[in-house]
mmCIF file of C-alpha atoms in Angstrom:
data_model
loop_
_atom_site.group_PDB
_atom_site.id
_atom_site.type_symbol
_atom_site.label_atom_id
_atom_site.label_comp_id
_atom_site.label_asym_id
_atom_site.label_seq_id
_atom_site.Cartn_x
_atom_site.Cartn_y
_atom_site.Cartn_z
ATOM 1 C CA UNK J 45 -49.519 26.111 -106.288
ATOM 2 C CA UNK J 46 -49.893 28.096 -108.535
ATOM 3 C CA UNK J 47 -53.240 30.311 -106.548
ATOM 4 C CA UNK J 48 -50.319 29.847 -104.439
ATOM 5 C CA UNK J 49 -47.998 31.732 -106.668
ATOM 6 C CA UNK J 50 -50.706 33.872 -108.176
ATOM 7 C CA UNK J 51 -51.155 35.602 -104.241
ATOM 8 C CA UNK J 52 -47.970 35.880 -103.379
ATOM 9 C CA UNK J 53 -46.997 38.032 -107.230
ATOM 10 C CA UNK J 54 -50.827 39.612 -106.415
ATOM 11 C CA UNK J 55 -50.603 40.938 -103.047
ATOM 12 C CA UNK J 56 -46.329 42.108 -104.335
ATOM 13 C CA UNK J 57 -47.776 43.825 -107.385
ATOM 14 C CA UNK J 58 -50.180 45.608 -104.708
ATOM 15 C CA UNK J 59 -47.617 46.799 -102.025
ATOM 16 C CA UNK J 60 -45.707 47.667 -104.729
ATOM 17 C CA UNK J 61 -48.403 49.024 -107.468
ATOM 18 C CA UNK J 62 -47.766 53.156 -106.407
ATOM 19 C CA UNK J 63 -44.220 52.857 -107.121
ATOM 20 C CA UNK J 64 -43.982 51.582 -110.651
ATOM 21 C CA UNK J 65 -42.561 52.759 -112.916
ATOM 22 C CA UNK J 66 -44.311 53.234 -117.303
ATOM 23 C CA UNK J 67 -44.105 49.199 -118.303
ATOM 24 C CA UNK J 68 -45.473 45.986 -118.822
ATOM 25 C CA UNK J 69 -45.053 42.992 -116.385
ATOM 26 C CA UNK J 70 -43.923 39.269 -117.988
ATOM 27 C CA UNK J 71 -44.074 35.994 -115.851
ATOM 28 C CA UNK J 72 -45.191 32.385 -116.167
ATOM 29 C CA UNK J 73 -46.195 31.237 -112.898
ATOM 30 C CA UNK J 74 -45.211 27.166 -112.031
ATOM 31 C CA UNK J 75 -47.406 25.143 -111.038
ATOM 32 C CA UNK J 76 -45.807 22.305 -109.874
ATOM 33 C CA UNK J 77 -49.033 20.202 -109.406
ATOM 34 C CA UNK J 78 -49.409 19.665 -113.548
ATOM 35 C CA UNK J 79 -46.284 20.513 -115.130
ATOM 36 C CA UNK J 80 -48.427 19.804 -119.007
ATOM 37 C CA UNK J 81 -49.790 23.474 -119.825
ATOM 38 C CA UNK J 82 -46.735 26.150 -119.151
ATOM 39 C CA UNK J 83 -47.511 29.298 -120.261
ATOM 40 C CA UNK J 84 -45.652 33.099 -120.119
ATOM 41 C CA UNK J 85 -48.290 36.212 -119.625
ATOM 42 C CA UNK J 86 -47.860 39.794 -120.542
ATOM 43 C CA UNK J 87 -49.485 42.334 -118.389
ATOM 44 C CA UNK J 88 -49.967 45.888 -117.814
ATOM 45 C CA UNK J 89 -49.824 47.737 -114.865
ATOM 46 C CA UNK J 90 -54.078 46.462 -113.673
ATOM 47 C CA UNK J 91 -52.626 43.232 -114.672
ATOM 48 C CA UNK J 92 -54.863 43.385 -118.168
ATOM 49 C CA UNK J 93 -53.555 40.534 -120.366
ATOM 50 C CA UNK J 94 -51.902 41.832 -123.342
ATOM 51 C CA UNK J 95 -50.518 38.338 -125.158
ATOM 52 C CA UNK J 96 -49.851 35.508 -123.365
ATOM 53 C CA UNK J 97 -47.714 32.586 -124.782
ATOM 54 C CA UNK J 98 -48.483 29.095 -124.526
ATOM 55 C CA UNK J 99 -45.558 26.478 -123.921
ATOM 56 C CA UNK J 100 -44.479 23.033 -125.753
ATOM 57 C CA UNK J 101 -45.643 19.498 -122.897
ATOM 58 C CA UNK J 102 -43.876 19.910 -119.215
ATOM 59 C CA UNK J 103 -41.672 23.275 -120.308
ATOM 60 C CA UNK J 104 -40.888 24.325 -116.797
ATOM 61 C CA UNK J 105 -39.371 27.501 -116.737
ATOM 62 C CA UNK J 106 -35.207 27.027 -115.903
ATOM 63 C CA UNK J 107 -36.223 31.397 -114.187
ATOM 64 C CA UNK J 108 -37.499 34.120 -116.152
ATOM 65 C CA UNK J 109 -37.835 35.039 -119.831
ATOM 66 C CA UNK J 110 -37.474 38.042 -121.309
ATOM 67 C CA UNK J 111 -39.638 40.065 -124.138
ATOM 68 C CA UNK J 112 -37.503 42.323 -126.486
ATOM 69 C CA UNK J 113 -38.480 45.525 -128.603
ATOM 70 C CA UNK J 114 -39.739 43.527 -131.806
ATOM 71 C CA UNK J 115 -42.447 40.962 -129.453
ATOM 72 C CA UNK J 116 -40.278 38.500 -129.031
ATOM 73 C CA UNK J 117 -39.420 36.808 -126.821
ATOM 74 C CA UNK J 118 -36.399 34.191 -125.378
ATOM 75 C CA UNK J 119 -37.769 31.584 -122.696
ATOM 76 C CA UNK J 120 -34.863 29.170 -120.842
ATOM 77 C CA UNK J 121 -37.302 25.827 -119.598
ATOM 78 C CA UNK J 122 -36.293 22.279 -118.057
ATOM 79 C CA UNK J 123 -35.651 19.530 -120.502
ATOM 80 C CA UNK J 124 -37.179 16.044 -119.961
ATOM 81 C CA UNK J 125 -34.089 14.310 -118.281
ATOM 82 C CA UNK J 126 -31.460 16.056 -117.849
ATOM 83 C CA UNK J 127 -28.459 14.522 -116.771
ATOM 84 C CA UNK J 128 -27.202 17.040 -114.441
ATOM 85 C CA UNK J 129 -30.165 18.095 -112.098
ATOM 86 C CA UNK J 130 -30.044 21.222 -109.444
ATOM 87 C CA UNK J 131 -32.370 23.891 -108.734
ATOM 88 C CA UNK J 132 -32.878 26.321 -111.399
ATOM 89 C CA UNK J 133 -32.211 23.280 -114.217
ATOM 90 C CA UNK J 134 -33.097 24.309 -117.881
ATOM 91 C CA UNK J 135 -31.045 23.080 -120.742
ATOM 92 C CA UNK J 136 -33.710 24.391 -123.461
ATOM 93 C CA UNK J 137 -34.042 28.006 -124.416
ATOM 94 C CA UNK J 138 -36.526 29.238 -126.866
ATOM 95 C CA UNK J 139 -37.323 32.080 -129.288
ATOM 96 C CA UNK J 140 -40.953 32.860 -129.548
ATOM 97 C CA UNK J 141 -43.005 34.928 -131.318
ATOM 98 C CA UNK J 142 -45.726 37.554 -130.917
ATOM 99 C CA UNK J 143 -48.220 34.387 -131.893
ATOM 100 C CA UNK J 144 -45.653 31.560 -130.291
ATOM 101 C CA UNK J 145 -43.867 30.151 -133.213
ATOM 102 C CA UNK J 146 -41.222 28.705 -132.477
ATOM 103 C CA UNK J 147 -38.156 31.212 -134.354
ATOM 104 C CA UNK J 148 -35.398 29.032 -132.579
ATOM 105 C CA UNK J 149 -35.027 25.944 -130.371
ATOM 106 C CA UNK J 150 -31.792 24.893 -128.733
ATOM 107 C CA UNK J 151 -30.857 22.382 -125.935
ATOM 108 C CA UNK J 152 -27.312 23.224 -124.199
ATOM 109 C CA UNK J 153 -27.662 19.656 -121.755
ATOM 110 C CA UNK J 154 -25.683 15.987 -122.489
ATOM 111 C CA UNK J 155 -23.405 14.132 -119.874
ATOM 112 C CA UNK J 156 -21.007 17.452 -119.792
ATOM 113 C CA UNK J 157 -22.461 20.424 -119.887
ATOM 114 C CA UNK J 158 -26.159 21.589 -118.032
ATOM 115 C CA UNK J 159 -27.452 24.925 -118.965
ATOM 116 C CA UNK J 160 -29.331 26.542 -115.865
ATOM 117 C CA UNK J 161 -31.315 28.946 -114.569
ATOM 118 C CA UNK J 162 -30.718 31.928 -116.496
ATOM 119 C CA UNK J 163 -29.962 33.676 -119.902
ATOM 120 C CA UNK J 164 -28.480 37.059 -121.063
ATOM 121 C CA UNK J 165 -29.945 39.142 -124.477
ATOM 122 C CA UNK J 166 -27.475 40.207 -125.728
ATOM 123 C CA UNK J 167 -27.861 44.048 -127.826
ATOM 124 C CA UNK J 168 -25.889 42.647 -130.948
ATOM 125 C CA UNK J 169 -29.212 39.436 -130.501
ATOM 126 C CA UNK J 170 -27.175 36.652 -129.091
ATOM 127 C CA UNK J 171 -27.027 35.706 -125.831
ATOM 128 C CA UNK J 172 -25.924 34.110 -122.796
ATOM 129 C CA UNK J 173 -25.489 31.500 -121.089
ATOM 130 C CA UNK J 174 -24.520 29.851 -117.716
ATOM 131 C CA UNK J 175 -23.893 26.603 -117.768
ATOM 132 C CA UNK J 176 -22.854 23.577 -115.110
ATOM 133 C CA UNK J 177 -19.313 21.949 -116.237
ATOM 134 C CA UNK J 178 -19.215 18.236 -114.951
ATOM 135 C CA UNK J 179 -15.752 17.869 -112.881
ATOM 136 C CA UNK J 180 -14.417 13.968 -112.153
ATOM 137 C CA UNK J 181 -13.035 12.866 -108.735
ATOM 138 C CA UNK J 182 -9.671 13.452 -109.633
ATOM 139 C CA UNK J 183 -9.442 16.503 -111.801
ATOM 140 C CA UNK J 184 -11.270 18.130 -108.211
ATOM 141 C CA UNK J 185 -8.394 16.157 -106.609
ATOM 142 C CA UNK J 186 -5.942 17.929 -109.409
ATOM 143 C CA UNK J 187 -6.773 21.494 -108.524
ATOM 144 C CA UNK J 188 -6.993 20.446 -104.966
ATOM 145 C CA UNK J 189 -9.846 20.689 -103.276
ATOM 146 C CA UNK J 190 -10.158 18.570 -100.665
ATOM 147 C CA UNK J 191 -13.492 16.801 -99.368
ATOM 148 C CA UNK J 192 -15.896 16.241 -102.708
ATOM 149 C CA UNK J 193 -19.735 15.741 -100.345
ATOM 150 C CA UNK J 194 -20.976 15.060 -102.957
ATOM 151 C CA UNK J 195 -21.964 10.706 -103.141
ATOM 152 C CA UNK J 196 -21.854 11.189 -107.017
ATOM 153 C CA UNK J 197 -18.520 11.721 -106.378
ATOM 154 C CA UNK J 198 -18.085 14.674 -109.261
ATOM 155 C CA UNK J 199 -18.136 18.370 -108.694
ATOM 156 C CA UNK J 200 -20.173 20.464 -110.961
ATOM 157 C CA UNK J 201 -17.745 24.010 -111.990
ATOM 158 C CA UNK J 202 -19.976 27.242 -114.064
ATOM 159 C CA UNK J 203 -19.048 28.027 -117.908
ATOM 160 C CA UNK J 204 -20.556 30.855 -119.455
ATOM 161 C CA UNK J 205 -21.338 31.213 -123.005
ATOM 162 C CA UNK J 206 -22.078 33.799 -125.798
ATOM 163 C CA UNK J 207 -24.775 32.436 -128.702
ATOM 164 C CA UNK J 208 -25.371 33.138 -132.102
ATOM 165 C CA UNK J 209 -28.210 31.088 -133.179
ATOM 166 C CA UNK J 210 -28.243 29.973 -136.220
ATOM 167 C CA UNK J 211 -31.272 29.030 -138.251
ATOM 168 C CA UNK J 212 -34.401 27.243 -136.469
ATOM 169 C CA UNK J 213 -32.025 25.311 -134.107
ATOM 170 C CA UNK J 214 -28.297 25.417 -134.115
ATOM 171 C CA UNK J 215 -25.879 28.056 -133.208
ATOM 172 C CA UNK J 216 -22.480 28.998 -132.676
ATOM 173 C CA UNK J 217 -20.939 29.655 -129.630
ATOM 174 C CA UNK J 218 -18.193 33.302 -130.082
ATOM 175 C CA UNK J 219 -17.314 33.601 -126.145
ATOM 176 C CA UNK J 220 -16.477 31.597 -123.430
ATOM 177 C CA UNK J 221 -15.361 31.731 -120.004
ATOM 178 C CA UNK J 222 -14.726 29.325 -117.089
ATOM 179 C CA UNK J 223 -14.925 28.846 -113.503
ATOM 180 C CA UNK J 224 -12.496 26.469 -113.542
ATOM 181 C CA UNK J 225 -10.011 28.272 -115.012
ATOM 182 C CA UNK J 226 -8.803 30.942 -111.768
ATOM 183 C CA UNK J 227 -9.574 28.835 -109.101
ATOM 184 C CA UNK J 228 -6.509 29.005 -105.839
ATOM 185 C CA UNK J 229 -6.188 27.039 -103.201
ATOM 186 C CA UNK J 230 -4.064 26.720 -99.990
ATOM 187 C CA UNK J 231 -3.486 23.060 -99.429
ATOM 188 C CA UNK J 232 -0.952 21.518 -101.833
ATOM 189 C CA UNK J 233 2.202 23.972 -102.686
ATOM 190 C CA UNK J 234 2.533 21.849 -105.131
ATOM 191 C CA UNK J 235 -0.070 22.297 -107.850
ATOM 192 C CA UNK J 236 -0.038 25.065 -109.934
ATOM 193 C CA UNK J 237 -2.396 27.506 -108.486
ATOM 194 C CA UNK J 238 -1.473 26.894 -105.427
ATOM 195 C CA UNK J 239 -1.081 30.056 -103.285
ATOM 196 C CA UNK J 240 -2.027 32.632 -99.949
ATOM 197 C CA UNK J 241 -6.030 33.155 -100.891
ATOM 198 C CA UNK J 242 -6.099 36.697 -99.002
ATOM 199 C CA UNK J 243 -3.655 37.899 -101.995
ATOM 200 C CA UNK J 244 -5.661 36.519 -104.401
ATOM 201 C CA UNK J 245 -9.239 38.246 -104.229
ATOM 202 C CA UNK J 246 -9.485 38.148 -108.179
ATOM 203 C CA UNK J 247 -9.683 34.099 -108.274
ATOM 204 C CA UNK J 248 -11.384 31.445 -105.954
ATOM 205 C CA UNK J 249 -11.355 28.822 -103.558
ATOM 206 C CA UNK J 250 -11.926 25.611 -104.966
ATOM 207 C CA UNK J 251 -12.228 25.203 -101.443
ATOM 208 C CA UNK J 252 -15.252 26.935 -100.303
ATOM 209 C CA UNK J 253 -18.633 25.710 -99.615
ATOM 210 C CA UNK J 254 -19.646 22.670 -99.817
ATOM 211 C CA UNK J 255 -21.120 20.801 -103.424
ATOM 212 C CA UNK J 256 -24.865 19.036 -103.372
ATOM 213 C CA UNK J 257 -27.308 21.386 -102.416
ATOM 214 C CA UNK J 258 -30.409 21.456 -102.799
ATOM 215 C CA UNK J 259 -33.882 18.476 -100.867
ATOM 216 C CA UNK J 260 -32.076 16.027 -103.410
ATOM 217 C CA UNK J 261 -28.607 15.293 -102.702
ATOM 218 C CA UNK J 262 -27.857 13.193 -105.052
ATOM 219 C CA UNK J 263 -26.308 16.584 -107.499
ATOM 220 C CA UNK J 264 -22.864 17.722 -107.206
ATOM 221 C CA UNK J 265 -23.414 21.485 -107.229
ATOM 222 C CA UNK J 266 -21.013 23.686 -106.261
ATOM 223 C CA UNK J 267 -21.101 27.612 -107.136
ATOM 224 C CA UNK J 268 -24.913 27.189 -107.829
ATOM 225 C CA UNK J 269 -25.250 30.622 -110.627
ATOM 226 C CA UNK J 270 -27.784 31.363 -110.421
ATOM 227 C CA UNK J 271 -28.048 35.379 -112.217
ATOM 228 C CA UNK J 272 -26.358 36.317 -115.035
ATOM 229 C CA UNK J 273 -26.768 40.743 -116.358
ATOM 230 C CA UNK J 274 -25.034 42.657 -119.084
ATOM 231 C CA UNK J 275 -23.517 46.248 -119.124
ATOM 232 C CA UNK J 276 -22.991 46.865 -122.599
ATOM 233 C CA UNK J 277 -21.236 50.804 -121.412
ATOM 234 C CA UNK J 278 -18.299 49.148 -118.949
ATOM 235 C CA UNK J 279 -17.957 45.481 -121.467
ATOM 236 C CA UNK J 280 -19.143 42.852 -118.270
ATOM 237 C CA UNK J 281 -21.170 40.701 -117.044
ATOM 238 C CA UNK J 282 -22.175 40.172 -113.384
ATOM 239 C CA UNK J 283 -23.037 36.561 -111.754
ATOM 240 C CA UNK J 284 -24.973 36.426 -108.753
ATOM 241 C CA UNK J 285 -24.074 33.000 -106.880
ATOM 242 C CA UNK J 286 -25.988 32.035 -104.429
ATOM 243 C CA UNK J 287 -23.797 29.009 -102.479
ATOM 244 C CA UNK J 288 -20.866 31.542 -102.113
ATOM 245 C CA UNK J 289 -23.455 34.434 -100.943
ATOM 246 C CA UNK J 290 -21.018 36.892 -103.658
ATOM 247 C CA UNK J 291 -22.083 38.392 -106.186
ATOM 248 C CA UNK J 292 -18.937 38.537 -108.937
ATOM 249 C CA UNK J 293 -18.136 40.989 -111.919
ATOM 250 C CA UNK J 294 -16.488 39.660 -115.204
ATOM 251 C CA UNK J 295 -14.893 40.944 -118.215
ATOM 252 C CA UNK J 296 -16.375 40.306 -121.581
ATOM 253 C CA UNK J 297 -14.641 42.154 -123.910
ATOM 254 C CA UNK J 298 -11.284 39.807 -123.944
ATOM 255 C CA UNK J 299 -11.566 37.015 -126.720
ATOM 256 C CA UNK J 300 -11.846 33.248 -125.516
ATOM 257 C CA UNK J 301 -8.344 32.445 -125.090
ATOM 258 C CA UNK J 302 -7.401 36.174 -123.248
ATOM 259 C CA UNK J 303 -10.470 34.453 -120.416
ATOM 260 C CA UNK J 304 -9.266 31.357 -119.657
ATOM 261 C CA UNK J 305 -6.360 33.058 -118.549
ATOM 262 C CA UNK J 306 -5.018 36.741 -116.048
ATOM 263 C CA UNK J 307 -4.532 38.982 -118.535
ATOM 264 C CA UNK J 308 -6.134 40.668 -121.623
ATOM 265 C CA UNK J 309 -8.781 42.403 -122.320
ATOM 266 C CA UNK J 310 -9.812 46.984 -121.403
ATOM 267 C CA UNK J 311 -9.661 45.928 -117.521
ATOM 268 C CA UNK J 312 -5.726 43.562 -118.064
ATOM 269 C CA UNK J 313 -7.931 41.703 -115.875
ATOM 270 C CA UNK J 314 -7.857 38.158 -118.464
ATOM 271 C CA UNK J 315 -11.252 36.438 -117.500
ATOM 272 C CA UNK J 316 -9.977 37.108 -113.487
ATOM 273 C CA UNK J 317 -12.236 38.991 -111.221
ATOM 274 C CA UNK J 318 -12.749 42.492 -111.275
ATOM 275 C CA UNK J 319 -14.701 42.913 -108.525
ATOM 276 C CA UNK J 320 -16.800 40.620 -105.889
ATOM 277 C CA UNK J 321 -19.084 41.467 -103.545
ATOM 278 C CA UNK J 322 -20.632 40.599 -100.035
ATOM 279 C CA UNK J 323 -19.123 37.366 -98.301
ATOM 280 C CA UNK J 324 -15.256 38.801 -97.413
ATOM 281 C CA UNK J 325 -14.572 35.928 -95.591
ATOM 282 C CA UNK J 326 -14.646 33.690 -98.594
ATOM 283 C CA UNK J 327 -11.155 35.006 -99.470
ATOM 284 C CA UNK J 328 -10.208 35.375 -95.512
ATOM 285 C CA UNK J 329 -10.600 39.301 -95.484
ATOM 286 C CA UNK J 330 -12.004 41.421 -92.558
ATOM 287 C CA UNK J 331 -13.050 37.259 -91.370
ATOM 288 C CA UNK J 332 -14.477 39.254 -88.745
ATOM 289 C CA UNK J 333 -16.026 41.891 -91.126
ATOM 290 C CA UNK J 334 -20.594 40.883 -90.984
ATOM 291 C CA UNK J 335 -21.803 38.549 -94.474
ATOM 292 C CA UNK J 336 -24.155 40.805 -96.105
ATOM 293 C CA UNK J 337 -24.887 38.739 -98.919
ATOM 294 C CA UNK J 338 -27.710 35.106 -98.042
ATOM 295 C CA UNK J 339 -28.016 33.166 -101.339
ATOM 296 C CA UNK J 340 -29.314 35.567 -103.136
ATOM 297 C CA UNK J 341 -30.725 35.911 -106.810
ATOM 298 C CA UNK J 342 -30.693 38.663 -109.524
ATOM 299 C CA UNK J 343 -27.644 40.922 -109.001
ATOM 300 C CA UNK J 344 -28.308 43.477 -111.864
ATOM 301 C CA UNK J 345 -26.773 47.291 -112.612
ATOM 302 C CA UNK J 346 -29.805 49.898 -112.987
ATOM 303 C CA UNK J 347 -30.230 50.956 -116.335
ATOM 304 C CA UNK J 348 -29.216 54.281 -117.273
ATOM 305 C CA UNK J 349 -31.892 56.941 -117.187
ATOM 306 C CA UNK J 350 -33.357 55.360 -113.939
ATOM 307 C CA UNK J 351 -32.637 56.064 -109.836
ATOM 308 C CA UNK J 352 -29.165 55.391 -109.096
ATOM 309 C CA UNK J 353 -28.723 55.524 -112.614
ATOM 310 C CA UNK J 354 -24.413 52.319 -112.849
ATOM 311 C CA UNK J 355 -25.160 51.304 -109.780
ATOM 312 C CA UNK J 356 -25.672 47.708 -108.860
ATOM 313 C CA UNK J 357 -29.117 45.913 -107.007
ATOM 314 C CA UNK J 358 -29.620 42.857 -105.907
ATOM 315 C CA UNK J 359 -32.244 40.409 -103.969
ATOM 316 C CA UNK J 360 -30.951 39.501 -100.635
ATOM 317 C CA UNK J 361 -32.706 36.442 -99.760
ATOM 318 C CA UNK J 362 -31.670 36.096 -95.722
ATOM 319 C CA UNK J 363 -31.209 39.752 -94.767
ATOM 320 C CA UNK J 364 -31.261 39.806 -90.942
ATOM 321 C CA UNK J 365 -33.590 37.495 -89.906
ATOM 322 C CA UNK J 366 -36.136 35.683 -91.590
ATOM 323 C CA UNK J 367 -35.728 39.181 -93.790
ATOM 324 C CA UNK J 368 -35.924 39.703 -97.615
ATOM 325 C CA UNK J 369 -33.729 42.924 -98.417
ATOM 326 C CA UNK J 370 -33.536 44.903 -101.695
ATOM 327 C CA UNK J 371 -30.121 46.240 -101.508
ATOM 328 C CA UNK J 372 -28.287 48.743 -104.410
ATOM 329 C CA UNK J 373 -24.732 49.017 -103.501
ATOM 330 C CA UNK J 374 -22.313 52.464 -105.086
ATOM 331 C CA UNK J 375 -19.068 50.111 -105.927
ATOM 332 C CA UNK J 376 -15.598 51.616 -105.886
ATOM 333 C CA UNK J 377 -14.495 52.543 -108.971
ATOM 334 C CA UNK J 378 -10.926 54.931 -109.595
ATOM 335 C CA UNK J 379 -9.542 57.904 -112.426
ATOM 336 C CA UNK J 380 -8.873 54.159 -114.539
ATOM 337 C CA UNK J 381 -12.469 52.911 -114.644
ATOM 338 C CA UNK J 382 -10.970 49.876 -112.190
ATOM 339 C CA UNK J 383 -12.407 48.215 -109.305
ATOM 340 C CA UNK J 384 -10.445 49.653 -106.139
ATOM 341 C CA UNK J 385 -9.359 47.602 -103.072
ATOM 342 C CA UNK J 386 -6.724 48.213 -100.429
ATOM 343 C CA UNK J 387 -4.577 45.672 -99.273
ATOM 344 C CA UNK J 388 -5.628 43.191 -96.777
ATOM 345 C CA UNK J 389 -8.920 44.808 -96.978
ATOM 346 C CA UNK J 390 -11.908 44.123 -98.593
ATOM 347 C CA UNK J 391 -14.628 45.448 -101.569
#
């Protein structure tokens, strides 16, 4: 498996080598048959090794590491026995110096919250973290969910936390956002989140999709966020949902209280979606339109100074047929900086 991953990496590299911008490549190959020796490598464009970081026993990567300008790296990895487990499960986040010394070691893994997949280092030294948030069967029914397919009879929603590292192993949560605060349903008029789906593209229909994802279906993964990215200039966060085949943008300029509501922040919309793209059937607009995204990953804004700066770039796992694709989109932004959408149409 390790050789296969490295071979794929080198083949991909050889195809793109003539187009690479100046820079380094940081990666952590995962050997599924021997997870006792995890190593992160930093190489140059000629694949010469510059540095390596050897990780603790069974520190299986949850997603990608991040190299900072001070030569430290952030490394999200899997805890040994997570109570919530599906693809991309993590739970442990470390910061290591150039020599591999652990500067900070923090765990988000308990019976109600479980970090998974990506993290996002912020300019202020904090990090954004994606976490599954366990909801009981009754909580899901009380929000209008009709069918719970998972044998666990649970529903794992999603939450985003901004974490301020403290000391060597502690943290303060300085901001948070919960998807559960931004749901809509059209099956039970007696519930407070009842509404007409197509009139509220800023909210997510709780009855979309199935619950339980991956080879082992004894989980309650529903949304499966697999990437998170921050735009400092816009004060916005972009998220990728594999299971919804959509990307979402939310406002980070809100307070935690505003993020739980439908007003406040630079956008005036609280924690509701400012923009979504890839699968308009999810909000019942243009139901005959072609779904473009399909189990995509890695939605990011293109940095200033690069071709397409300010646009969004996405890796689409299944584009047409058996082909993958890299998609670049330019979102519709009006003169006030808001994402425009006309009545009855999709973004």
